[in-house]
Short mmCIF file of C-alpha atoms and ligand atoms in Angstrom, two decimals:
data_model
loop_
_atom_site.label_atom_id
_atom_site.label_comp_id
_atom_site.label_asym_id
_atom_site.label_seq_id
_atom_site.Cartn_x
_atom_site.Cartn_y
_atom_site.Cartn_z
CA MET A 259 86.14 98.31 68.93
CA GLN A 260 83.80 101.12 68.11
CA ARG A 261 85.11 104.63 68.34
CA GLU A 262 81.92 105.86 69.99
CA ALA A 263 82.12 103.15 72.62
CA VAL A 264 85.68 104.14 73.42
CA THR A 265 84.76 107.78 73.80
CA VAL A 266 81.84 107.01 76.08
CA TRP A 267 83.89 104.57 78.14
CA ASN A 268 86.64 107.16 78.55
CA ARG A 269 84.09 109.51 80.01
CA CYS A 270 82.96 106.79 82.40
CA VAL A 271 86.56 106.21 83.39
CA GLN A 272 86.91 109.85 84.41
CA ILE A 273 84.19 109.40 87.01
CA ILE A 274 85.32 105.97 88.14
CA ARG A 275 88.88 107.16 88.70
CA GLU A 276 87.66 109.91 90.97
CA SER A 277 85.51 107.57 92.98
CA ILE A 278 87.72 104.65 93.88
CA PRO A 279 91.29 104.02 95.03
CA ASP A 280 94.00 103.69 92.40
CA GLN A 281 94.72 100.11 93.20
CA SER A 282 91.07 99.11 92.72
CA PHE A 283 90.95 100.98 89.48
CA ARG A 284 93.95 99.14 88.13
CA THR A 285 92.64 95.78 89.24
CA TRP A 286 89.04 96.08 88.13
CA PHE A 287 88.72 98.73 85.47
CA GLU A 288 91.94 98.79 83.51
CA PRO A 289 91.34 95.32 82.02
CA ILE A 290 87.92 96.36 80.68
CA VAL A 291 87.57 96.81 76.92
CA PRO A 292 84.68 98.91 75.58
CA LEU A 293 83.13 97.06 72.64
CA ARG A 294 80.17 98.92 71.26
CA LEU A 295 77.55 101.52 71.86
CA HIS A 296 74.06 100.77 70.65
CA GLU A 297 71.72 103.68 71.24
CA LYS A 298 72.08 104.12 75.00
CA GLU A 299 73.54 100.73 75.75
CA LEU A 300 77.24 100.37 76.24
CA THR A 301 78.81 96.92 76.01
CA ILE A 302 82.05 96.29 77.83
CA GLN A 303 84.20 93.21 77.78
CA VAL A 304 85.41 91.76 81.06
CA PRO A 305 87.97 88.97 81.48
CA SER A 306 85.95 86.47 83.51
CA GLN A 307 82.72 85.59 85.24
CA PHE A 308 84.34 86.36 88.58
CA PHE A 309 85.24 89.79 87.31
CA TYR A 310 81.70 90.46 86.21
CA GLU A 311 80.29 89.34 89.54
CA TRP A 312 82.75 91.43 91.41
CA LEU A 313 81.92 94.55 89.46
CA GLU A 314 78.20 94.04 89.94
CA GLU A 315 78.65 93.33 93.62
CA ASN A 316 80.95 96.17 94.50
CA TYR A 317 80.95 98.86 91.88
CA VAL A 318 77.40 99.05 90.74
CA HIS A 319 76.90 102.51 92.22
CA VAL A 320 80.08 103.85 90.75
CA LEU A 321 79.15 102.43 87.36
CA ARG A 322 75.72 104.00 87.59
CA LYS A 323 77.23 107.35 88.37
CA ALA A 324 79.60 106.97 85.45
CA LEU A 325 76.79 106.00 83.06
CA ASP A 326 74.70 108.94 84.22
CA PHE A 327 77.57 111.21 83.42
CA ALA A 328 78.62 109.64 80.13
CA ILE A 329 75.26 108.70 78.60
CA GLY A 330 72.54 110.03 80.86
CA PRO A 331 69.99 108.45 83.16
CA GLU A 332 68.81 106.06 80.44
CA GLY A 333 72.29 104.71 79.95
CA GLN A 334 72.52 100.92 80.18
CA LEU A 335 75.42 98.61 80.56
CA GLN A 336 75.92 95.21 79.03
CA TYR A 337 78.79 92.90 79.88
CA SER A 338 80.52 90.64 77.46
CA ILE A 339 82.27 87.99 79.50
CA ILE A 340 85.17 86.00 78.17
CA VAL A 341 84.32 82.50 79.26
CA ASP A 342 87.25 80.69 77.80
CA GLN A 343 90.50 82.00 76.44
CA GLY A 344 90.44 79.17 73.87
CA ASP A 345 93.32 78.32 71.59
CA GLU A 346 94.16 79.55 68.10
CA ARG A 347 91.33 77.65 66.46
CA SER A 348 88.49 78.11 68.91
CA ARG A 349 87.93 81.79 69.44
CA PRO A 350 87.16 82.99 72.96
CA LEU A 351 83.57 82.55 73.83
CA THR A 352 81.71 85.51 75.16
CA VAL A 353 78.42 85.67 76.94
CA ASN A 354 76.44 88.86 77.05
CA VAL A 355 74.54 89.78 80.16
CA PRO A 356 72.83 93.02 80.97
CA THR A 357 73.70 94.57 84.26
CA THR A 358 71.26 93.50 86.90
CA LYS A 359 71.38 96.41 89.22
CA THR A 360 72.51 99.53 87.44
CA THR A 361 69.05 100.07 86.02
CA GLN A 362 67.79 101.11 89.40
CA SER A 363 68.89 104.44 90.68
CA ALA A 364 71.99 104.28 92.76
CA LYS A 365 70.79 105.27 96.17
CA PRO A 366 73.42 105.44 98.87
CA ASP A 367 75.99 107.68 97.26
CA ASN A 368 73.98 109.79 94.95
CA VAL A 369 73.04 112.55 97.31
CA ASN A 370 71.98 115.27 94.94
CA ALA A 371 69.77 113.29 92.63
CA ASP A 372 68.25 111.76 95.67
CA ILE A 373 67.37 115.06 97.20
CA LEU A 374 65.92 116.50 94.04
CA ARG A 375 63.58 113.59 93.72
CA SER A 376 62.23 113.41 97.27
CA PRO A 377 62.42 116.52 99.35
CA PHE A 378 61.68 114.64 102.56
CA GLU A 379 58.04 113.94 102.11
CA MET A 380 56.78 111.80 104.91
CA LYS A 381 53.06 111.99 104.75
CA ASP A 382 52.32 108.35 105.44
CA LEU A 383 55.03 107.11 107.64
CA ASP A 384 55.36 103.40 107.14
CA SER A 385 58.60 102.61 108.83
CA LEU A 386 59.19 99.32 107.11
CA GLN A 387 58.67 100.71 103.63
CA LEU A 388 61.16 103.53 104.01
CA ASP A 389 64.63 103.09 102.68
CA SER A 390 67.20 102.76 105.43
CA TYR A 391 70.20 103.08 103.13
CA LEU A 392 71.76 100.11 104.85
CA ASN A 393 74.04 97.69 103.12
CA PRO A 394 72.66 94.24 104.03
CA THR A 395 76.08 92.59 103.70
CA TYR A 396 77.25 94.17 106.94
CA THR A 397 76.06 91.89 109.75
CA PHE A 398 77.14 90.79 113.20
CA ASP A 399 77.66 87.30 111.81
CA ASN A 400 80.47 88.40 109.55
CA PHE A 401 82.00 90.85 111.99
CA VAL A 402 84.87 89.02 113.64
CA GLU A 403 85.15 89.60 117.34
CA GLY A 404 88.50 90.16 119.01
CA ASP A 405 90.06 92.05 121.88
CA CYS A 406 90.33 95.02 119.56
CA ASN A 407 86.57 95.49 119.24
CA ARG A 408 84.95 93.59 122.11
CA LEU A 409 83.40 96.53 123.93
CA GLY A 410 82.07 98.19 120.79
CA ARG A 411 80.67 94.96 119.46
CA SER A 412 78.88 93.96 122.62
CA ALA A 413 77.49 97.43 123.26
CA GLY A 414 76.40 97.49 119.63
CA PHE A 415 74.69 94.17 120.00
CA ALA A 416 72.87 95.31 123.12
CA VAL A 417 71.67 98.41 121.29
CA ALA A 418 70.60 96.30 118.32
CA GLN A 419 68.40 94.20 120.57
CA ARG A 420 66.86 97.04 122.53
CA PRO A 421 67.33 100.32 120.66
CA GLY A 422 66.63 103.44 122.67
CA VAL A 423 66.24 101.47 125.87
CA THR A 424 69.78 100.73 127.04
CA SER A 425 71.97 103.36 128.62
CA PHE A 426 74.10 103.29 125.49
CA ASN A 427 72.34 106.23 123.97
CA PRO A 428 73.95 107.79 122.09
CA LEU A 429 76.34 105.03 121.13
CA MET A 430 79.55 106.41 119.73
CA ILE A 431 81.96 104.08 117.93
CA TYR A 432 85.31 105.61 117.16
CA GLY A 433 88.63 104.48 115.71
CA GLY A 434 90.99 104.81 112.78
CA VAL A 435 90.19 104.27 109.17
CA GLY A 436 89.30 100.77 107.99
CA LEU A 437 88.80 99.31 111.45
CA GLY A 438 85.15 98.39 111.02
CA LYS A 439 83.14 101.37 112.29
CA THR A 440 80.79 101.49 109.35
CA HIS A 441 80.46 97.72 109.33
CA LEU A 442 79.52 97.62 113.00
CA VAL A 443 76.96 100.41 112.97
CA GLN A 444 75.36 99.05 109.82
CA ALA A 445 75.20 95.63 111.46
CA ILE A 446 73.23 97.23 114.29
CA GLY A 447 70.83 98.79 111.80
CA ASN A 448 70.41 95.56 109.85
CA HIS A 449 69.78 93.58 113.00
CA ILE A 450 67.02 95.97 114.07
CA LYS A 451 65.41 95.81 110.64
CA ASN A 452 65.69 92.05 110.38
CA THR A 453 64.18 91.37 113.76
CA ASN A 454 61.06 93.19 112.66
CA GLN A 455 61.07 95.78 115.35
CA ASP A 456 58.70 98.34 113.96
CA LYS A 457 61.23 101.10 113.77
CA PHE A 458 62.38 103.42 111.06
CA VAL A 459 66.13 102.91 110.88
CA LEU A 460 68.12 105.44 108.91
CA TYR A 461 71.79 105.31 108.01
CA VAL A 462 73.36 108.52 106.78
CA SER A 463 76.91 109.71 106.39
CA SER A 464 77.67 113.07 107.94
CA GLU A 465 78.67 114.27 104.52
CA LYS A 466 75.29 113.37 103.09
CA PHE A 467 73.55 114.93 106.07
CA THR A 468 75.47 118.14 105.43
CA ASN A 469 74.67 118.14 101.72
CA GLN A 470 71.01 117.56 102.42
CA PHE A 471 71.05 120.38 104.91
CA ILE A 472 72.65 122.78 102.45
CA ASN A 473 70.17 121.78 99.79
CA ALA A 474 67.28 122.23 102.17
CA ILE A 475 68.39 125.77 102.83
CA ARG A 476 68.79 126.46 99.16
CA THR A 477 65.34 125.14 98.30
CA ASP A 478 63.72 126.60 101.40
CA THR A 479 62.72 123.19 102.76
CA LEU A 480 64.58 123.24 106.04
CA ARG A 481 61.43 122.50 107.98
CA ASP A 482 60.80 119.35 105.92
CA PHE A 483 64.38 118.33 106.47
CA THR A 484 64.20 118.62 110.25
CA ASN A 485 60.77 117.01 110.40
CA PHE A 486 62.03 114.10 108.42
CA TYR A 487 64.95 113.49 110.75
CA MET A 488 62.82 113.93 113.84
CA GLN A 489 60.68 111.00 112.80
CA VAL A 490 63.54 108.56 112.61
CA GLY A 491 63.46 105.73 115.16
CA VAL A 492 67.11 104.77 114.97
CA LEU A 493 69.48 107.32 113.53
CA ILE A 494 72.90 106.08 112.46
CA ILE A 495 75.19 108.90 111.50
CA ASP A 496 78.61 107.96 110.18
CA ASP A 497 81.89 109.89 110.39
CA ILE A 498 80.70 112.72 112.59
CA GLN A 499 84.14 114.34 112.45
CA PHE A 500 83.01 115.60 109.07
CA LEU A 501 80.74 118.10 110.84
CA ALA A 502 83.74 119.87 112.34
CA GLY A 503 83.63 123.57 111.62
CA LYS A 504 80.19 123.37 110.00
CA GLU A 505 78.37 125.47 112.57
CA LYS A 506 74.97 125.65 110.94
CA THR A 507 74.80 121.95 110.20
CA GLN A 508 75.82 121.21 113.78
CA GLU A 509 73.11 123.45 115.09
CA THR A 510 70.44 121.58 113.19
CA PHE A 511 71.93 118.26 114.15
CA PHE A 512 71.87 119.40 117.77
CA HIS A 513 68.12 120.02 117.57
CA VAL A 514 67.46 116.72 115.86
CA PHE A 515 69.64 114.97 118.42
CA ASN A 516 67.82 116.49 121.39
CA HIS A 517 64.44 115.74 119.94
CA LEU A 518 65.28 112.11 119.20
CA HIS A 519 66.99 111.55 122.51
CA GLN A 520 64.11 113.00 124.48
CA SER A 521 61.63 110.78 122.68
CA GLY A 522 63.65 107.69 123.49
CA LYS A 523 64.96 107.17 119.98
CA GLN A 524 68.34 105.57 119.47
CA ILE A 525 71.27 107.54 118.10
CA ILE A 526 74.39 105.82 116.86
CA MET A 527 77.43 107.71 115.66
CA THR A 528 80.92 107.01 114.45
CA SER A 529 83.99 109.15 114.41
CA ASP A 530 87.59 108.71 113.38
CA ARG A 531 88.82 109.97 116.75
CA ALA A 532 87.78 110.06 120.39
CA PRO A 533 85.07 112.60 121.24
CA ARG A 534 87.51 114.66 123.32
CA ASP A 535 89.72 115.09 120.25
CA LEU A 536 86.92 116.25 118.01
CA GLN A 537 88.03 119.80 117.45
CA GLY A 538 85.61 122.07 115.65
CA LEU A 539 82.58 120.48 117.23
CA GLN A 540 80.51 122.62 119.56
CA ASP A 541 80.90 121.86 123.25
CA ARG A 542 77.19 121.48 123.79
CA LEU A 543 77.16 118.77 121.14
CA LEU A 544 80.21 117.05 122.59
CA SER A 545 78.73 117.08 126.06
CA ARG A 546 75.65 115.27 124.70
CA PHE A 547 77.87 112.50 123.41
CA LYS A 548 78.92 111.79 126.99
CA TRP A 549 75.38 110.85 127.92
CA GLY A 550 75.81 107.47 126.35
CA LEU A 551 78.74 105.23 125.69
CA SER A 552 81.85 105.74 123.59
CA ALA A 553 83.72 102.63 122.55
CA ASP A 554 86.82 102.49 120.41
CA LEU A 555 87.88 100.01 117.77
CA GLN A 556 91.55 99.22 117.73
CA THR A 557 93.87 97.62 115.24
CA PRO A 558 93.23 93.89 115.28
CA ASP A 559 95.89 91.63 116.74
CA LEU A 560 97.41 88.73 114.86
CA GLU A 561 94.81 86.12 115.83
CA THR A 562 91.94 88.41 114.89
CA ARG A 563 93.60 89.21 111.58
CA ILE A 564 93.88 85.51 110.83
CA ALA A 565 90.22 84.99 111.73
CA ILE A 566 89.16 87.90 109.53
CA ILE A 567 91.09 86.57 106.55
CA GLN A 568 89.60 83.12 107.04
CA LYS A 569 86.08 84.47 107.25
CA LYS A 570 86.55 86.59 104.18
CA LEU A 571 87.89 83.66 102.16
CA LEU A 572 85.10 81.42 103.34
CA SER A 573 82.50 83.91 102.20
CA GLU A 574 84.18 84.11 98.81
CA GLY A 575 84.36 80.34 98.60
CA VAL A 576 88.09 80.53 98.04
CA TYR A 577 90.54 78.11 99.61
CA ILE A 578 94.11 79.10 100.28
CA ASP A 579 96.79 77.38 102.23
CA TYR A 580 97.21 78.29 105.89
CA SER A 581 100.81 79.35 105.29
CA VAL A 582 99.57 82.08 102.94
CA ILE A 583 96.99 83.26 105.46
CA GLU A 584 99.67 83.45 108.11
CA TYR A 585 101.97 85.32 105.79
CA LEU A 586 99.28 87.91 105.05
CA ALA A 587 98.34 88.32 108.69
CA HIS A 588 101.97 88.87 109.62
CA SER A 589 102.55 91.33 106.82
CA ILE A 590 99.53 93.63 106.95
CA ASN A 591 98.81 95.06 110.34
CA THR A 592 97.44 98.48 109.58
CA ASN A 593 93.73 97.96 109.09
CA VAL A 594 91.10 95.54 107.94
CA ARG A 595 90.26 97.37 104.77
CA GLU A 596 93.84 97.00 103.59
CA LEU A 597 93.75 93.34 104.49
CA GLU A 598 90.62 92.87 102.42
CA GLY A 599 92.11 94.86 99.56
CA VAL A 600 95.03 92.48 99.39
CA ILE A 601 92.78 89.43 99.46
CA VAL A 602 90.71 90.85 96.63
CA SER A 603 93.78 91.64 94.55
CA LEU A 604 95.03 88.15 95.20
CA MET A 605 91.79 86.61 93.98
CA ALA A 606 91.77 88.85 90.95
CA GLN A 607 95.36 88.03 90.07
CA ALA A 608 94.74 84.34 90.56
CA SER A 609 91.62 84.52 88.43
CA LEU A 610 93.32 86.47 85.65
CA ALA A 611 96.42 84.31 85.59
CA ARG A 612 94.41 81.13 86.19
CA ARG A 613 96.66 79.96 88.96
CA ASP A 614 96.33 79.06 92.61
CA ILE A 615 96.98 81.51 95.38
CA ASP A 616 100.32 80.57 96.86
CA LEU A 617 103.02 82.29 98.85
CA GLU A 618 104.80 83.48 95.75
CA LEU A 619 101.70 85.17 94.38
CA ALA A 620 100.92 86.66 97.79
CA ARG A 621 104.41 88.14 97.99
CA SER A 622 104.26 89.72 94.59
CA VAL A 623 100.79 91.16 95.11
CA LEU A 624 101.79 92.58 98.45
CA ARG A 625 104.93 94.09 97.06
CA ASN A 626 103.03 95.89 94.30
CA ILE A 627 100.39 97.20 96.60
CA VAL A 628 102.72 98.45 99.25
CA ILE A 629 105.16 100.02 96.85
CA ASP A 630 102.50 101.58 94.65
CA VAL A 631 100.10 102.85 97.20
CA ASP A 632 101.89 103.53 100.39
CA LYS A 633 105.51 103.91 99.44
CA GLU A 634 106.24 102.13 102.68
CA VAL A 635 109.24 100.03 103.46
CA THR A 636 108.31 96.36 103.50
CA ILE A 637 109.99 93.47 105.19
CA ASP A 638 110.84 92.14 101.72
CA SER A 639 112.58 95.34 100.71
CA VAL A 640 114.58 95.33 103.96
CA GLN A 641 115.69 91.77 103.38
CA GLU A 642 116.54 92.42 99.75
CA ALA A 643 118.60 95.50 100.58
CA VAL A 644 120.50 93.78 103.38
CA ALA A 645 121.13 90.63 101.35
CA ASP A 646 122.40 92.73 98.48
CA TYR A 647 124.61 94.87 100.71
CA PHE A 648 126.29 91.94 102.47
CA LYS A 649 126.34 89.70 99.40
CA VAL A 650 124.29 86.95 101.01
CA THR A 651 120.93 85.53 99.94
CA ILE A 652 117.50 86.07 101.43
CA ILE A 653 117.36 82.33 102.05
CA ASP A 654 120.53 82.76 104.14
CA LEU A 655 118.86 85.47 106.19
CA LYS A 656 115.93 83.19 106.93
CA SER A 657 118.00 80.06 107.47
CA LYS A 658 118.82 78.40 110.76
CA SER A 659 122.56 78.81 110.21
CA ARG A 660 124.48 80.48 113.05
CA LYS A 661 127.58 81.27 110.98
CA LYS A 662 129.01 84.61 111.97
CA GLU A 663 128.92 85.99 108.42
CA LEU A 664 125.17 85.36 108.37
CA VAL A 665 124.24 86.25 111.94
CA TYR A 666 125.48 89.80 111.58
CA PRO A 667 123.54 90.73 108.42
CA ARG A 668 120.50 88.94 109.82
CA GLN A 669 120.65 91.04 112.98
CA ILE A 670 121.05 94.21 110.95
CA ALA A 671 118.03 93.22 108.87
CA MET A 672 115.95 92.63 111.99
CA PHE A 673 117.06 95.93 113.41
CA LEU A 674 116.07 97.76 110.24
CA ALA A 675 112.78 95.88 110.03
CA LYS A 676 111.89 97.14 113.49
CA GLU A 677 112.85 100.66 112.60
CA LYS A 678 111.43 100.90 109.14
CA THR A 679 108.26 98.82 109.23
CA GLU A 680 105.33 98.74 111.59
CA LEU A 681 105.68 95.02 112.20
CA SER A 682 105.59 93.59 115.69
CA LEU A 683 108.59 91.68 117.07
CA LYS A 684 106.64 88.48 116.66
CA SER A 685 105.93 89.18 113.01
CA ILE A 686 109.53 90.13 112.32
CA GLY A 687 110.61 86.82 113.82
CA TYR A 688 108.11 85.06 111.60
CA HIS A 689 109.67 86.62 108.50
CA PHE A 690 113.14 85.45 109.55
CA GLY A 691 112.55 81.74 109.41
CA GLY A 692 110.10 81.61 112.30
CA ARG A 693 112.37 82.90 115.06
CA ASP A 694 110.75 83.97 118.28
CA HIS A 695 110.44 87.51 119.50
CA SER A 696 113.25 87.26 122.07
CA THR A 697 115.71 86.53 119.26
CA VAL A 698 114.53 89.70 117.55
CA ILE A 699 114.94 91.73 120.74
CA HIS A 700 118.45 90.37 121.16
CA ALA A 701 119.30 91.33 117.56
CA ILE A 702 117.98 94.84 118.00
CA GLN A 703 119.95 95.34 121.21
CA THR A 704 123.14 93.96 119.71
CA ILE A 705 122.96 96.26 116.71
CA SER A 706 122.00 99.31 118.80
CA ASP A 707 125.09 98.71 120.94
CA LEU A 708 127.29 98.20 117.91
CA ILE A 709 126.15 101.45 116.29
CA GLY A 710 127.40 103.25 119.37
CA ASN A 711 130.86 101.64 119.30
CA ASP A 712 131.62 100.44 115.84
CA ALA A 713 132.09 102.70 112.81
CA HIS A 714 131.57 99.84 110.35
CA ALA A 715 128.21 98.92 111.78
CA ARG A 716 127.17 102.55 111.92
CA ASP A 717 128.18 103.02 108.32
CA ALA A 718 126.31 99.91 107.17
CA VAL A 719 123.12 100.93 108.93
CA GLU A 720 123.30 104.50 107.59
CA LYS A 721 123.85 103.33 104.04
CA LEU A 722 121.05 100.79 104.24
CA LYS A 723 118.67 103.36 105.64
CA ALA A 724 119.47 105.65 102.74
CA ILE A 725 118.83 102.82 100.29
CA LEU A 726 115.51 102.08 101.92
CA LYS A 727 114.26 105.63 101.84
P1 ADP B 34 85.72 102.16 108.89
O1 ADP B 34 84.30 102.59 108.71
O2 ADP B 34 86.16 102.09 110.31
O3 ADP B 34 86.68 102.94 108.05
P2 ADP B 34 84.77 99.76 107.61
O4 ADP B 34 83.62 99.42 108.48
O5 ADP B 34 84.44 100.34 106.30
O6 ADP B 34 85.83 100.65 108.36
O7 ADP B 34 85.64 98.42 107.45
C1 ADP B 34 86.55 98.22 106.37
C2 ADP B 34 86.41 96.81 105.86
O8 ADP B 34 86.89 95.91 106.82
C3 ADP B 34 84.96 96.43 105.61
O9 ADP B 34 84.88 95.69 104.43
C4 ADP B 34 84.58 95.59 106.81
O10 ADP B 34 83.63 94.61 106.47
C5 ADP B 34 85.91 94.96 107.18
N1 ADP B 34 86.02 94.70 108.64
C6 ADP B 34 86.44 95.58 109.57
N2 ADP B 34 86.45 95.03 110.80
C7 ADP B 34 86.02 93.76 110.63
C8 ADP B 34 85.81 92.66 111.53
N3 ADP B 34 86.05 92.77 112.85
N4 ADP B 34 85.38 91.50 111.01
C9 ADP B 34 85.15 91.39 109.69
N5 ADP B 34 85.32 92.37 108.79
C10 ADP B 34 85.75 93.55 109.25
MG1 MG B 35 83.47 104.14 107.61
#
């Protein structure tokens, strides 16, 4: 290991850490070893081909940003991939490949550099040549439909086919984090581009829009800025809640909005909450949103979660047993991003440890993620605590046995699972040996009654709650 390489890599790490979630950093960047620095080329060692592909696929922009910071714009990256761990005699084989994409400038996230280079010149407007800043991997094909997103998806599809013409203008997609807003609106943009409708589609985050606006003021190019946006055919603006409280930016957006809307251009927006809850946005802007359609995305139900996992695995070419898929779908019910995060960690762990993805691996990955990131109570921790407290085993809790000394702890565990986790009754039943939801309801009622009448039960529940905190 070269000292210079280590120093440069440490500088890269600073940037990477700031840009991605902790869990991703641990999975994808901690195992990297900086090997050498040759002029402006940094060589890093990664544990496998899969790893290399994953980094190139998902973190190329972050890496570019890091290289810019650590080495400068000419900085290059080379990967040294460990192909085979080998035994004592045959040393691990490494293959060196230059990065394929980091040589180009990182477009979507790099707002400032982007602005400095092109202050919105649009002399010859050729809509198909202009960069839309869309990520082509987000399509309708890989967006799983379910009750949770049916309205948004079908309105989105209608808009994608006839932008600016339907009554869904503006189209506002709202919902909590990780539920697919960005995916859906990008799918609309990609569909329009791919069906060769001669329209200039532009995707921009509200944050980027704001930064561009501020820069335009600073460099006295506000007119160029507004002109640029007024020529867009389909404007997709993500996370509009970010404009809250930014009066001047809103004012400019309002003008752009009116201009586009009047000329029959399509506007698509997303927000993390319903328009009526968007505090800090001017009323005149909010009232414009009502002209079109607002559709919300909700948390996917069990069947949709299963379908999403299956689709994701299929696209990765990874096979895992249905029991594992079911386990994941029953255990993660917050949002799709989290679901994907777990699948990725699972694949990484399996790739690093060279083993298959099975229930045991899924459990351990899930436990780490949940404990590390969310500090949430999991079904596993409930079962462990209860088993420990009553001196029974987890297998007992999940077993079919109706012995009194098992039924009672099992009911307490179900009761605590309902209270301490976000799991549905059906999912709780699943985690207790596949019992149905009415059994879980019965358990919860029994224990609630007991807490009212029986000091022992009350004491047990209190103590267990304290343990689980
Ligand atoms: P949001 O913008 O609402 O925070 P994203 O669009 O970034 O959420 O979605 C998070 C992740 O979940 C993305 O990788 C996206 O592809 C995936 N995802 C969300 N909903 C679906 C769905 N219905 N089908 C397939 N993938 C989905
Ligand atoms: Mg988003």
